[in-house]
Tab-separated table of C-alpha atoms in Angstrom:
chain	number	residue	atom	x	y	z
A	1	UNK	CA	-17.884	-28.986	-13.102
A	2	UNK	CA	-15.753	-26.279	-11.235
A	3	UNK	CA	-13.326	-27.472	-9.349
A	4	UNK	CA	-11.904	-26.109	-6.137
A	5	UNK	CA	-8.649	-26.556	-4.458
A	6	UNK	CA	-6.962	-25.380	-1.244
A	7	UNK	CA	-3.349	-23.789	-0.815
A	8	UNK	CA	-1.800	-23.515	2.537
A	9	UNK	CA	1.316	-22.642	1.352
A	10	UNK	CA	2.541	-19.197	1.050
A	11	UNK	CA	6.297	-18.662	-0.407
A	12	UNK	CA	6.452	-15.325	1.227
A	13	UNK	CA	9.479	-14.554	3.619
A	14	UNK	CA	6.980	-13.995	7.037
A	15	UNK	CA	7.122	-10.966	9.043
A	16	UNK	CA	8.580	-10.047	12.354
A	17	UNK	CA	5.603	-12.073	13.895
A	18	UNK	CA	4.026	-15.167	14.205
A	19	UNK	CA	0.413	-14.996	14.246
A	20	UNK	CA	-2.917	-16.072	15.716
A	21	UNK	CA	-6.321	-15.731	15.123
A	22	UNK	CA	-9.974	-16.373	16.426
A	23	UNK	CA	-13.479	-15.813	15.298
A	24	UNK	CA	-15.840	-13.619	16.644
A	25	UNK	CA	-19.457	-13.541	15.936
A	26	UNK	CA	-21.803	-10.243	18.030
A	27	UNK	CA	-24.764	-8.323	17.988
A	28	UNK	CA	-24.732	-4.989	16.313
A	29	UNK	CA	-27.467	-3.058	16.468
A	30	UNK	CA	-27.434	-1.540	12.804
A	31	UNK	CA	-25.763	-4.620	11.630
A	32	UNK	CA	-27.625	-7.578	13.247
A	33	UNK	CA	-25.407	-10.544	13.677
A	34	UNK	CA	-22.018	-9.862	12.425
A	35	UNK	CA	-19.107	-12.935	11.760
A	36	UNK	CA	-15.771	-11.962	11.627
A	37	UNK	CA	-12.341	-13.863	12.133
A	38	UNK	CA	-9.660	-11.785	13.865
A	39	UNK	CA	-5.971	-12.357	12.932
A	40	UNK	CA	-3.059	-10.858	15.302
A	41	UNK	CA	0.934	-11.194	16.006
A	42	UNK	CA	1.223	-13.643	18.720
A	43	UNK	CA	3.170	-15.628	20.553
A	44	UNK	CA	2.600	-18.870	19.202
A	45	UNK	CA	0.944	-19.886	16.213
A	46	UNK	CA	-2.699	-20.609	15.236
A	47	UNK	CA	-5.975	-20.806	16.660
A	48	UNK	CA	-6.652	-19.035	20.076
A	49	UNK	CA	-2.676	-18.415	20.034
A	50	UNK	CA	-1.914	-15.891	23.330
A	51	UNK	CA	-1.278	-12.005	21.346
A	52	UNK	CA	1.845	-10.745	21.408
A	53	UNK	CA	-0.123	-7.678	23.342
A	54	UNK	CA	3.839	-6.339	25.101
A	55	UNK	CA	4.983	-6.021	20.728
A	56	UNK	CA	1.537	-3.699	20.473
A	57	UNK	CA	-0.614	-1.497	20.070
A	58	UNK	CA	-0.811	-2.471	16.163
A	59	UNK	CA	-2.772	-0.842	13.515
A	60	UNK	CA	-6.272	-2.079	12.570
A	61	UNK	CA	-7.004	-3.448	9.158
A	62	UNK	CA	-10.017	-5.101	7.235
A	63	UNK	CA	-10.072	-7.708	4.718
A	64	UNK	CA	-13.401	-7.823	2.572
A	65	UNK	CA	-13.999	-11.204	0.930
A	66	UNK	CA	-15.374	-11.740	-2.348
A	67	UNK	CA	-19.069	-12.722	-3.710
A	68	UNK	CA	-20.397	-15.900	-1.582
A	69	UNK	CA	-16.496	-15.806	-0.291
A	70	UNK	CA	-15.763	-16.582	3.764
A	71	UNK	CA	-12.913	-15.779	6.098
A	72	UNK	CA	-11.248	-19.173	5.754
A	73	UNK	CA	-10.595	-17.874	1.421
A	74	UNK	CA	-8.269	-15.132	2.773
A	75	UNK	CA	-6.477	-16.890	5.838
A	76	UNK	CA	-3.252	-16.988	3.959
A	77	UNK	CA	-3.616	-13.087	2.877
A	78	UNK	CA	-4.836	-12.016	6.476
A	79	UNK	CA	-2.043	-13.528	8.428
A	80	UNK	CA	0.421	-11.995	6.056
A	81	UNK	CA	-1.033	-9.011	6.592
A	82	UNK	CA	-1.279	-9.594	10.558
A	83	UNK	CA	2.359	-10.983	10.319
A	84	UNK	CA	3.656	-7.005	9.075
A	85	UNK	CA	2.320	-6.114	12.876
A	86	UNK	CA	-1.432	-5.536	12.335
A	87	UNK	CA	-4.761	-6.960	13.610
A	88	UNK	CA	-6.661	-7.775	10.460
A	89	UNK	CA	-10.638	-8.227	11.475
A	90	UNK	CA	-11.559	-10.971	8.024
A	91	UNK	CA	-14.766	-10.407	7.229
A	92	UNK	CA	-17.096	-14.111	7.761
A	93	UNK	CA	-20.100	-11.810	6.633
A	94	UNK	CA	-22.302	-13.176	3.576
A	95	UNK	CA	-24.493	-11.360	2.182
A	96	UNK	CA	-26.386	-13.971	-0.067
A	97	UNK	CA	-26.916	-13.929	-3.912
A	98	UNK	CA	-27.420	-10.369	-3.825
A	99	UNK	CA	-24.594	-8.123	-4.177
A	100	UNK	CA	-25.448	-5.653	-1.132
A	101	UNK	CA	-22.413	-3.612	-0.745
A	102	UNK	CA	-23.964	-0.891	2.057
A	103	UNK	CA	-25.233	-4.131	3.815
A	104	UNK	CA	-21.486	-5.550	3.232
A	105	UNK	CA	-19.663	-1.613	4.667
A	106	UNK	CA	-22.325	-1.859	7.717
A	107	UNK	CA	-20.897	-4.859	8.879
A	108	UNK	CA	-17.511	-3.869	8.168
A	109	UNK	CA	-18.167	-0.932	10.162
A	110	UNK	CA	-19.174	-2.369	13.319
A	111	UNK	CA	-16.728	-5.007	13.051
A	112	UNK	CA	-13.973	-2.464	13.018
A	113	UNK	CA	-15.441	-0.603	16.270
A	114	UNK	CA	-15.902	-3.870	18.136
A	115	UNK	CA	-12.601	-4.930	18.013
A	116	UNK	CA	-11.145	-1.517	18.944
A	117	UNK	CA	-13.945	-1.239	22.379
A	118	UNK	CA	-12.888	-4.112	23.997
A	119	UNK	CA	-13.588	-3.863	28.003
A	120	UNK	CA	-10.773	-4.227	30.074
A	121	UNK	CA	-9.498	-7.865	30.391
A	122	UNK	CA	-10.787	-9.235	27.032
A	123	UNK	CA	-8.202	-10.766	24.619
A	124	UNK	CA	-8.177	-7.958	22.833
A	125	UNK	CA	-8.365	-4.724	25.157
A	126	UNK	CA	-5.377	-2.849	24.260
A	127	UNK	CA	-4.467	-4.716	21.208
A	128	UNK	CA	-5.466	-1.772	18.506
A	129	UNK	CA	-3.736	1.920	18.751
A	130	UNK	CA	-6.318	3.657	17.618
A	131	UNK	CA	-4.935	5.368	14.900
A	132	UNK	CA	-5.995	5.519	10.790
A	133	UNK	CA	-7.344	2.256	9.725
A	134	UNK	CA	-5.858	0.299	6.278
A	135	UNK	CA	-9.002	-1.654	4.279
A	136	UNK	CA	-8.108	-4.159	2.148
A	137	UNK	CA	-11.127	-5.704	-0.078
A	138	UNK	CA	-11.340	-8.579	-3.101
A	139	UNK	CA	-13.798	-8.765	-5.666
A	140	UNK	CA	-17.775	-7.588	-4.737
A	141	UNK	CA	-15.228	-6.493	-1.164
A	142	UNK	CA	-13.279	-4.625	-3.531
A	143	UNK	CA	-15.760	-2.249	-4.521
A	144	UNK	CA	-17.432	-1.754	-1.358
A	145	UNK	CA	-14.180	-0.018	-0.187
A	146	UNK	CA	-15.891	3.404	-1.691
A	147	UNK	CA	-18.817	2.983	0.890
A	148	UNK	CA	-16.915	1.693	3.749
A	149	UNK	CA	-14.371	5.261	3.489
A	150	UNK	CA	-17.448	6.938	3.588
A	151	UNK	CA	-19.048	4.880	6.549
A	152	UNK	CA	-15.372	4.973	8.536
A	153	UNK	CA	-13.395	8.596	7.920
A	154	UNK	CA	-10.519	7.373	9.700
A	155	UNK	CA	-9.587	4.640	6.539
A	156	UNK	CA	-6.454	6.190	5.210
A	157	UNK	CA	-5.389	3.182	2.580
A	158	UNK	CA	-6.918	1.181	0.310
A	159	UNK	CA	-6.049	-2.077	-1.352
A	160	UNK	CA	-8.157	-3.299	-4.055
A	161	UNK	CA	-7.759	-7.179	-4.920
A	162	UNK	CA	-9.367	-7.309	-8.527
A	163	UNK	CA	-12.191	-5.019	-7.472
A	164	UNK	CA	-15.708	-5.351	-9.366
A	165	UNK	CA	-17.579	-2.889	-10.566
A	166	UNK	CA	-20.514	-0.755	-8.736
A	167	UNK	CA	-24.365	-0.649	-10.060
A	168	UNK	CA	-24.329	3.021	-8.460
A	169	UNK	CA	-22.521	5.559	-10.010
A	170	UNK	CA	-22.853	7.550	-6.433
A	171	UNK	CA	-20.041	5.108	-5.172
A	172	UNK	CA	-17.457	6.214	-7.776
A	173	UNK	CA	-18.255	9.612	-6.710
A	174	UNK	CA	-17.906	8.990	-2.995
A	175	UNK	CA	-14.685	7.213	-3.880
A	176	UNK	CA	-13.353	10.250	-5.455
A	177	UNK	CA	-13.113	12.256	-2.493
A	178	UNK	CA	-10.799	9.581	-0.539
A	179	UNK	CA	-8.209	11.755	0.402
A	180	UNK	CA	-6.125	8.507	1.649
A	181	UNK	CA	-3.642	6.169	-0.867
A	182	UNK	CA	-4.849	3.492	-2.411
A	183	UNK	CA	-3.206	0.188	-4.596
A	184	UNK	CA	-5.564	-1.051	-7.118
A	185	UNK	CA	-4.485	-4.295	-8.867
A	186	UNK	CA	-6.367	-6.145	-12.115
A	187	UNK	CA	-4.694	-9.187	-13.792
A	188	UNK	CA	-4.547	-9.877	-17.576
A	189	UNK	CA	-6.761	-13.296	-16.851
A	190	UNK	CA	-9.161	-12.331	-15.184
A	191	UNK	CA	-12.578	-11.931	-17.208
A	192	UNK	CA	-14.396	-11.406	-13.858
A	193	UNK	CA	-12.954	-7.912	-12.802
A	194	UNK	CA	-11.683	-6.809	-16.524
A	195	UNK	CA	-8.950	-4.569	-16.995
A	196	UNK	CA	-11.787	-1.541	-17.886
A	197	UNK	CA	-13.575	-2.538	-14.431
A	198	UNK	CA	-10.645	-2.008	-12.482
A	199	UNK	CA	-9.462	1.130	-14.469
A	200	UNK	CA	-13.133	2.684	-13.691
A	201	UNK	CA	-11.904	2.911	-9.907
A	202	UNK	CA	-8.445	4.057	-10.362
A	203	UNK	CA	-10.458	6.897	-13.152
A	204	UNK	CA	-12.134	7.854	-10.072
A	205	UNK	CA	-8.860	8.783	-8.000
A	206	UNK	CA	-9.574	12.352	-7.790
A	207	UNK	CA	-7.991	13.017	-4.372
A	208	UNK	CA	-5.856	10.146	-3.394
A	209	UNK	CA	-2.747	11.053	-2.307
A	210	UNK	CA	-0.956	8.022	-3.569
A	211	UNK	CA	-3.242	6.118	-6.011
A	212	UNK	CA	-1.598	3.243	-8.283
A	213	UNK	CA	-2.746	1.223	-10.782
A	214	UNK	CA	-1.174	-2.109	-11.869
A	215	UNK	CA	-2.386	-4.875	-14.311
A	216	UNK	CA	-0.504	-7.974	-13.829
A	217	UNK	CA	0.238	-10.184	-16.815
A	218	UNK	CA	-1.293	-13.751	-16.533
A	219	UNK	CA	-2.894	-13.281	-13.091
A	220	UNK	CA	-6.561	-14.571	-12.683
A	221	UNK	CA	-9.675	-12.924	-10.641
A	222	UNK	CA	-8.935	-15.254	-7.450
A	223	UNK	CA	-5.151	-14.517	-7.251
A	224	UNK	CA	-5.671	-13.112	-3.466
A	225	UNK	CA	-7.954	-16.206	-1.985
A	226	UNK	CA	-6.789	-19.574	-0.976
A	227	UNK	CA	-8.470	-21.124	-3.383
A	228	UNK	CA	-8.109	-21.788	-7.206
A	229	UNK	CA	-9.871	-21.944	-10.514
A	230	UNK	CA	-7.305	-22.364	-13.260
A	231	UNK	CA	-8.223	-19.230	-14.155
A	232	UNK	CA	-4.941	-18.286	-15.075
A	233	UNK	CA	-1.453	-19.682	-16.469
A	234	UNK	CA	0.052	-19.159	-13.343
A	235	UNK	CA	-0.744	-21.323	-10.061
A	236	UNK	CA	-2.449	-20.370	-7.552
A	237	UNK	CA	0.533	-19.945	-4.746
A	238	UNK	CA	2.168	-17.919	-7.252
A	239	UNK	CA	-0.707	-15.704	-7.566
A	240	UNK	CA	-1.483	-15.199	-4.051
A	241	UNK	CA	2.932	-14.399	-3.852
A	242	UNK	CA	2.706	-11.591	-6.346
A	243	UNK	CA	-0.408	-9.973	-5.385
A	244	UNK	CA	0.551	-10.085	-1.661
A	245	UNK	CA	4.289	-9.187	-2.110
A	246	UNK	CA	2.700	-5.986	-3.982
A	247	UNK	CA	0.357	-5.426	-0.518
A	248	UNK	CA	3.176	-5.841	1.844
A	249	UNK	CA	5.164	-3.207	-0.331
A	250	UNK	CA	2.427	-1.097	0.161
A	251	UNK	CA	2.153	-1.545	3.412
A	252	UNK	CA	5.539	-1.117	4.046
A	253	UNK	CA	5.805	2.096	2.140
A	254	UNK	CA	2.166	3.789	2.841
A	255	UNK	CA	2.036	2.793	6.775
A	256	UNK	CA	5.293	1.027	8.592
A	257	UNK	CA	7.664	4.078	7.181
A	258	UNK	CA	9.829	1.777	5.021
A	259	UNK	CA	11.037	4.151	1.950
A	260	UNK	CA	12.199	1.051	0.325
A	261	UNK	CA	8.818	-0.395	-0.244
A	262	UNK	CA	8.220	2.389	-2.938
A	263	UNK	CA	10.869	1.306	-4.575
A	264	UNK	CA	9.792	-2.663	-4.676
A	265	UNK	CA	6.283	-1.557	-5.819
A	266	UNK	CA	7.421	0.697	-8.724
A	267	UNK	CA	10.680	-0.505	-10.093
A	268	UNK	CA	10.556	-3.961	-8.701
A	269	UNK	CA	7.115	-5.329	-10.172
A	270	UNK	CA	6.744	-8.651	-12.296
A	271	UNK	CA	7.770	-8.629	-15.368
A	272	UNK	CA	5.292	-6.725	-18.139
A	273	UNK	CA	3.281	-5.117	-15.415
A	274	UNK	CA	1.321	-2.244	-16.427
A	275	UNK	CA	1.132	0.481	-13.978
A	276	UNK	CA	-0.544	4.101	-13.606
A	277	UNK	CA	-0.452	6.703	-11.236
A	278	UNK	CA	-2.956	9.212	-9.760
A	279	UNK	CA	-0.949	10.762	-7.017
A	280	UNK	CA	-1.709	13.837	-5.617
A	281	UNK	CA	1.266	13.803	-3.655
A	282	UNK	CA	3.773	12.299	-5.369
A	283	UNK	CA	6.311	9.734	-5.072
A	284	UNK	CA	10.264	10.285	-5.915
A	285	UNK	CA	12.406	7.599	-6.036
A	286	UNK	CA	16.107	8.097	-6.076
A	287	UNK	CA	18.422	5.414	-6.661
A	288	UNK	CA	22.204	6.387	-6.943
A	289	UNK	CA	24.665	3.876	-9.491
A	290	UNK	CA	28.097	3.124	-9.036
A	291	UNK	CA	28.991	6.397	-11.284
A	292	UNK	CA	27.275	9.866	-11.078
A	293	UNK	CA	24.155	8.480	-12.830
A	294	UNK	CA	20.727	8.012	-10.445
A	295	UNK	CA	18.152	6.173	-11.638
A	296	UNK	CA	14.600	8.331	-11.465
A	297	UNK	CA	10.667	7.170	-10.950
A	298	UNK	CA	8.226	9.862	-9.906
A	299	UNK	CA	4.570	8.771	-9.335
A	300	UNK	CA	2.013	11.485	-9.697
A	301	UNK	CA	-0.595	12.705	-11.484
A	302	UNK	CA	-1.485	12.773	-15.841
A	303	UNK	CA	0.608	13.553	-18.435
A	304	UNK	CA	3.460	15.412	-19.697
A	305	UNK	CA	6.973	16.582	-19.096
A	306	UNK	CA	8.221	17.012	-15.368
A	307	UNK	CA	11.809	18.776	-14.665
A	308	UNK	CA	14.546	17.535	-12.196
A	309	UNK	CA	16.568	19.684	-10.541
A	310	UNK	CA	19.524	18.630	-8.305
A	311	UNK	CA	20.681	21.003	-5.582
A	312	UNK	CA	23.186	21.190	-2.717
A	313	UNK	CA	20.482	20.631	0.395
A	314	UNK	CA	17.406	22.811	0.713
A	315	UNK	CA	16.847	26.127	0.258
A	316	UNK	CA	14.977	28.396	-2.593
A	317	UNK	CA	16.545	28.890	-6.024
A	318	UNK	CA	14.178	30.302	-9.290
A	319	UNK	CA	15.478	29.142	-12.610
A	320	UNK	CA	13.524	29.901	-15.294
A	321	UNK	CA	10.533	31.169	-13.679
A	322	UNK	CA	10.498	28.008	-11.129
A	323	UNK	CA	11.254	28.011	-7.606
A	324	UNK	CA	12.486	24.842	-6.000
A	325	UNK	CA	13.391	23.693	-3.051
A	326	UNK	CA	16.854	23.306	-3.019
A	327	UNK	CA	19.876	25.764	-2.933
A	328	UNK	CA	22.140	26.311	-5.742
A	329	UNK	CA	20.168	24.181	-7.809
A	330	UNK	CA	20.673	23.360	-11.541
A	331	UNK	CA	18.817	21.092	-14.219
A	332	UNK	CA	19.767	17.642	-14.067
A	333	UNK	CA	17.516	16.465	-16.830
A	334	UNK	CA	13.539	15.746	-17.589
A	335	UNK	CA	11.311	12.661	-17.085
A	336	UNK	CA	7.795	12.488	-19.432
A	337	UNK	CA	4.882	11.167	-17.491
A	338	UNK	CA	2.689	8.573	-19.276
A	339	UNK	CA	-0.574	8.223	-17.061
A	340	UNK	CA	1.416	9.137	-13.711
A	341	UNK	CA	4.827	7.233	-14.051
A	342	UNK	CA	7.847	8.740	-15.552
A	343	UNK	CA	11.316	7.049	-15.363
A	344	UNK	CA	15.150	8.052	-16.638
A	345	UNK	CA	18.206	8.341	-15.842
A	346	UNK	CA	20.370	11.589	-14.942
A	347	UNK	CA	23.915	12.784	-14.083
A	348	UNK	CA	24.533	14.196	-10.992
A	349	UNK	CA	26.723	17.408	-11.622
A	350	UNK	CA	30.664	16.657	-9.690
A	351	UNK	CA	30.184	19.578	-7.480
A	352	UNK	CA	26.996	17.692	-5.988
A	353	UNK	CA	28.830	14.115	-6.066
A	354	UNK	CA	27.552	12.257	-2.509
A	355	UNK	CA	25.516	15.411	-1.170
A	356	UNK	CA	22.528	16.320	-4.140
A	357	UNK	CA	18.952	16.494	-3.332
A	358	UNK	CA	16.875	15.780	-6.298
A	359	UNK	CA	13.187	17.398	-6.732
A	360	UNK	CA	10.695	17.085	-9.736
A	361	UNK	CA	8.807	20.305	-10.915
A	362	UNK	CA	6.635	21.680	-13.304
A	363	UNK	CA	6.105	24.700	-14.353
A	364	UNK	CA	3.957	25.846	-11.314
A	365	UNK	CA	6.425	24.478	-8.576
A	366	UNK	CA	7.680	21.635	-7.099
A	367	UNK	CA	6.105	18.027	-7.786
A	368	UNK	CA	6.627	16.782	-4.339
A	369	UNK	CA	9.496	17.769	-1.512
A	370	UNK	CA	13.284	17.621	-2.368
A	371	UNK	CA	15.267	14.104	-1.798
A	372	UNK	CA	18.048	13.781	0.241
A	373	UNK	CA	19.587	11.650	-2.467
A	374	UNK	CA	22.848	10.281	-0.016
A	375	UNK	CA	21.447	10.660	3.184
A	376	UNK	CA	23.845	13.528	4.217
A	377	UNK	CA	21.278	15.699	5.225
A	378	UNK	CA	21.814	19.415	4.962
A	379	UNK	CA	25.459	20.333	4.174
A	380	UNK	CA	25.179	23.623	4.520
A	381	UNK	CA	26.483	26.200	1.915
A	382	UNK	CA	29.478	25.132	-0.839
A	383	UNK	CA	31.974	28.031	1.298
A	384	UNK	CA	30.745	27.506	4.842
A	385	UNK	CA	33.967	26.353	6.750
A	386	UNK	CA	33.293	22.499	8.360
A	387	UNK	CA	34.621	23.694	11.827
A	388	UNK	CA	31.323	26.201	12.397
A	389	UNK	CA	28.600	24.504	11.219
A	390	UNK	CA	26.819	22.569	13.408
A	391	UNK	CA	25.735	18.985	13.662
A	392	UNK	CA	22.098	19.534	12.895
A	393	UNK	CA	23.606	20.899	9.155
A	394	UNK	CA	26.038	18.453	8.718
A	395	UNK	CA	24.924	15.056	10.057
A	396	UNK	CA	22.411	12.742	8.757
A	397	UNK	CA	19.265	13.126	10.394
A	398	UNK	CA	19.870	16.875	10.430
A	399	UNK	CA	17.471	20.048	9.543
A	400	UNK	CA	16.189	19.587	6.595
A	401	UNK	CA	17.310	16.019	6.029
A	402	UNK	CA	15.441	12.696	7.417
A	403	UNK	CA	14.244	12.904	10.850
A	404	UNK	CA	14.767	16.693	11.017
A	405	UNK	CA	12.392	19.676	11.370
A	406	UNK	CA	12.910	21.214	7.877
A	407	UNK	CA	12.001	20.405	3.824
A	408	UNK	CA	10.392	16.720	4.261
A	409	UNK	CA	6.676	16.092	5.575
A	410	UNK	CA	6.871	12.453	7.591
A	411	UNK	CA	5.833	9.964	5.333
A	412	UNK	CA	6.873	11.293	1.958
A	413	UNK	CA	10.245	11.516	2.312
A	414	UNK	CA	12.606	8.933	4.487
A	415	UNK	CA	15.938	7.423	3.611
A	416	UNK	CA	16.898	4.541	3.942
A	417	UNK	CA	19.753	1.576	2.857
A	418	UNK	CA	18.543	-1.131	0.287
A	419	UNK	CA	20.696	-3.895	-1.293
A	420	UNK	CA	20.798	-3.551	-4.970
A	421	UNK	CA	19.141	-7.111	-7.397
A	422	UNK	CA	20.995	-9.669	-6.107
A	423	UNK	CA	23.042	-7.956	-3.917
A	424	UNK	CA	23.212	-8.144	-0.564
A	425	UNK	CA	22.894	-5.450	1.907
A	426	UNK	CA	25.744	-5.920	3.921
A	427	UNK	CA	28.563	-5.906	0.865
A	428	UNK	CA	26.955	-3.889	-1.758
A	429	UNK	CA	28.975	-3.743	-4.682
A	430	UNK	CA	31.783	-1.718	-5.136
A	431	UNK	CA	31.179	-0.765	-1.408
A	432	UNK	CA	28.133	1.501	-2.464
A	433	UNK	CA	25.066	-0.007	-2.241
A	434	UNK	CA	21.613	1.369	-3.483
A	435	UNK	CA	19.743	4.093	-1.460
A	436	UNK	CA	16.359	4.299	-1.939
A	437	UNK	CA	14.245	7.388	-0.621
A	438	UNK	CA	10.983	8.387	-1.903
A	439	UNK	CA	8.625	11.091	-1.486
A	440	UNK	CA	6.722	10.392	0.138
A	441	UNK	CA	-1.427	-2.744	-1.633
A	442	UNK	CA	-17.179	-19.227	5.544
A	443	UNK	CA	-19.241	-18.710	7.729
A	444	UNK	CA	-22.920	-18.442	6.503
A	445	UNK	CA	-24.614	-14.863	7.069
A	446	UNK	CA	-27.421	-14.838	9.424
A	447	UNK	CA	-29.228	-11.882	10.537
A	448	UNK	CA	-31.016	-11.546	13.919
């Protein structure tokens, strides 16, 4: 006999909010009756809680249960979620013992668009901004993520708990032209959603513009859900931690503007995690040392051997046939890409010490925009006297450097200060600390 046991406890610092939630059931009329339970940051905690509505507007997000799964399986992983600052509608749709994944997007769909068209007054007029739209999806909800991107255009990222395969080769297709990012994550115990199912949807990342793979070692199929199998070596809180940690990182990265999350989902994975990369546009991370050395991960796209040049703030040099964005620029070194993810280490040249931008290319161009590797932003040319160039060179924030007009498209590229392992942010050793920047995771159904 299968056993079944809940976790309510989640080891995961919580966000800037506390959270609420309440469940909604409506009439649709594509969808018939649709259950869903709506999480939110509040000002208190739990059921009904009042919504922090003067914190918002937040993002929307949905969270797709599994096969026969309800609401109440992902409370943990929507509060989390709701905790970053967003309204998570949790599916409470079942479908029965058929899988019926256009069924499963339909609802989705209109549960989406009745949260946002609230009339004025309602709990949660107000409470949505409107803007792109994160799907999140376990299991059988996993793999209806390719029809619900095609059902909703305004879906921008994509997190795939364990997702299972499709009977219908015309949803890997439609998946391939989501132009959005997307975390897909498969665990070595789980004999549900195999390593080859999950690989199938990160095969069919044609157009994503960040798309990452990662198998974890010894996680099971129900690592996102509140409840466990023994699926797996590990428990199940410690499951639901990694998996979720991984999301928020995401998240945090993808959607809330926090560089440093790119750095916590590539270089700061478990232990023996696999990880590939489909990235159309690509993600640099630049972490200086106590010395001249910076550590280097770029995630992007196949294999081979990817150049890094270092150069004194942007600009245009050609070396070699290349043109990169960065003046005066010189070869720092090379990283090799095995199926999207490259990493090394490279000097930084003593006439660059504390000012370099770093950028990857191949040899067609740049692999993604330059890094302001210090945060200096532009310091204008090696000769230009200090007392005539002006503050939008020379200060952080500047053209061309984070927050400025020039050389970094929002969202790729942003700097920011991170403590090093074990180090903490306000005394980082040797007064240096690590910057990161980056270019740039039941209710029963009823129908009326």
């Amino acid at each position: 006999m299968l056993l079944w046991s809940f976790h309510a406890a989640l080891a995961l610092t919580p966000g800037p909010y506390l959270t609420g939630y309440r469940d909604v059931v409506f009439q649709d009329p594509t969808a018939g009756t649709v259950y869903a339970r709506v999480h939110y940051p509040a000002l208190t905690e739990g059921e009904r809680a009042e919504p922090d509505a003067a914190s918002g507007p937040y993002p929307l997000a949905a969270m797709l249960h599994g096969y026969l799964g309800s609401a109440w399986m992902y409370q943990s992983a929507a509060d989390h979620v709701a905790s970053l600052g967003f309204v998570v509608v949790n599916m409470d749709t079942e479908t029965g013992l058929v899988l019926d994944v256009e069924r499963y997007a339909q609802d989705t769909r209109a549960a989406l668009a009745w949260v946002e068209d609230r009339e004025p007054g309602n709990w949660l007029d107000g409470l949505t901004d409107g803007g792109p739209v994160v799907a999140m999806g376990h299991s059988m909800g996993g793999a209806t993520l390719a029809r619900l991107v095609q059902l909703q255009p305004r879906i921008d990222t994509l997190i795939g708990f364990m997702p299972y395969l499709s009977e219908d080769p015309a949803d890997y297709l439609g998946f391939s032209e989501f132009e959005g990012s997307a975390l897909y994550l498969a665990g070595t115990s789980d004999e549900t959603s195999t390593y080859e199912v999950v690989r199938d949807w990160y095969r069919a990342m044609d157009a994503t513009g960040q798309g990452l793979w990662m198998e974890l070692k010894d996680v099971g199929h129900q690592a996102v859900s509140d409840i466990d199998f023994d699926d797996s070596p590990k428990s199940d809180p410690e499951e639901r931690e990694i998996v979720l940690q991984l999301a928020e990182d995401f998240l945090r990265a993808r959607r809330l503007g926090e560089s440093d999350g790119w750095r916590r989902l590539l270089d700061g994975a478990p232990p023996e995690t696999a990880q590939a990369s489909a990235s159309s546009a690509p993600v640099l991370v630049v972490v200086p040392g106590e010395t001249a050395a910076v550590a280097v991960t770029l995630a992007a796209r196949g294999d081979g051997e990817v150049t890094l040049y270092g150069g004194r703030g942007p600009g245009e040099t050609t070396l070699d046939g290349v043109t990169v964005g960065l003046r005066d620029a010189a070869v720092l070194g090379r990283v090799t890409l095995a199926d999207g993810i490259g990493r090394t280490r490279v000097d930084v040249p003593e006439r660059l010490a504390g000012l370099a931008w770093v950028q990857a290319a191949d040899a067609t161009g740049p692999v993604g925009p330059a890094v302001d590797v210090y945060g200096v932003g532009d310091p204008g040319p090696e000769d230009a006297p200090s007392d005539t160039a002006t503050p939008d060179d020379t200060e952080p924030g500047g053209q061309g450097g984070p927050g400025g007009s020039g050389g970094i498209d929002e969202g790729d590229v942003v700097a920011t200060g991170s403590a090093c392992a074990g180090c903490s942010t306000a005394s980082p050793p040797g007064g240096f600390g690590w910057l990161t920047l980056v270019a740039a995771w039941r209710g029963r159904r009823r129908r009326a």
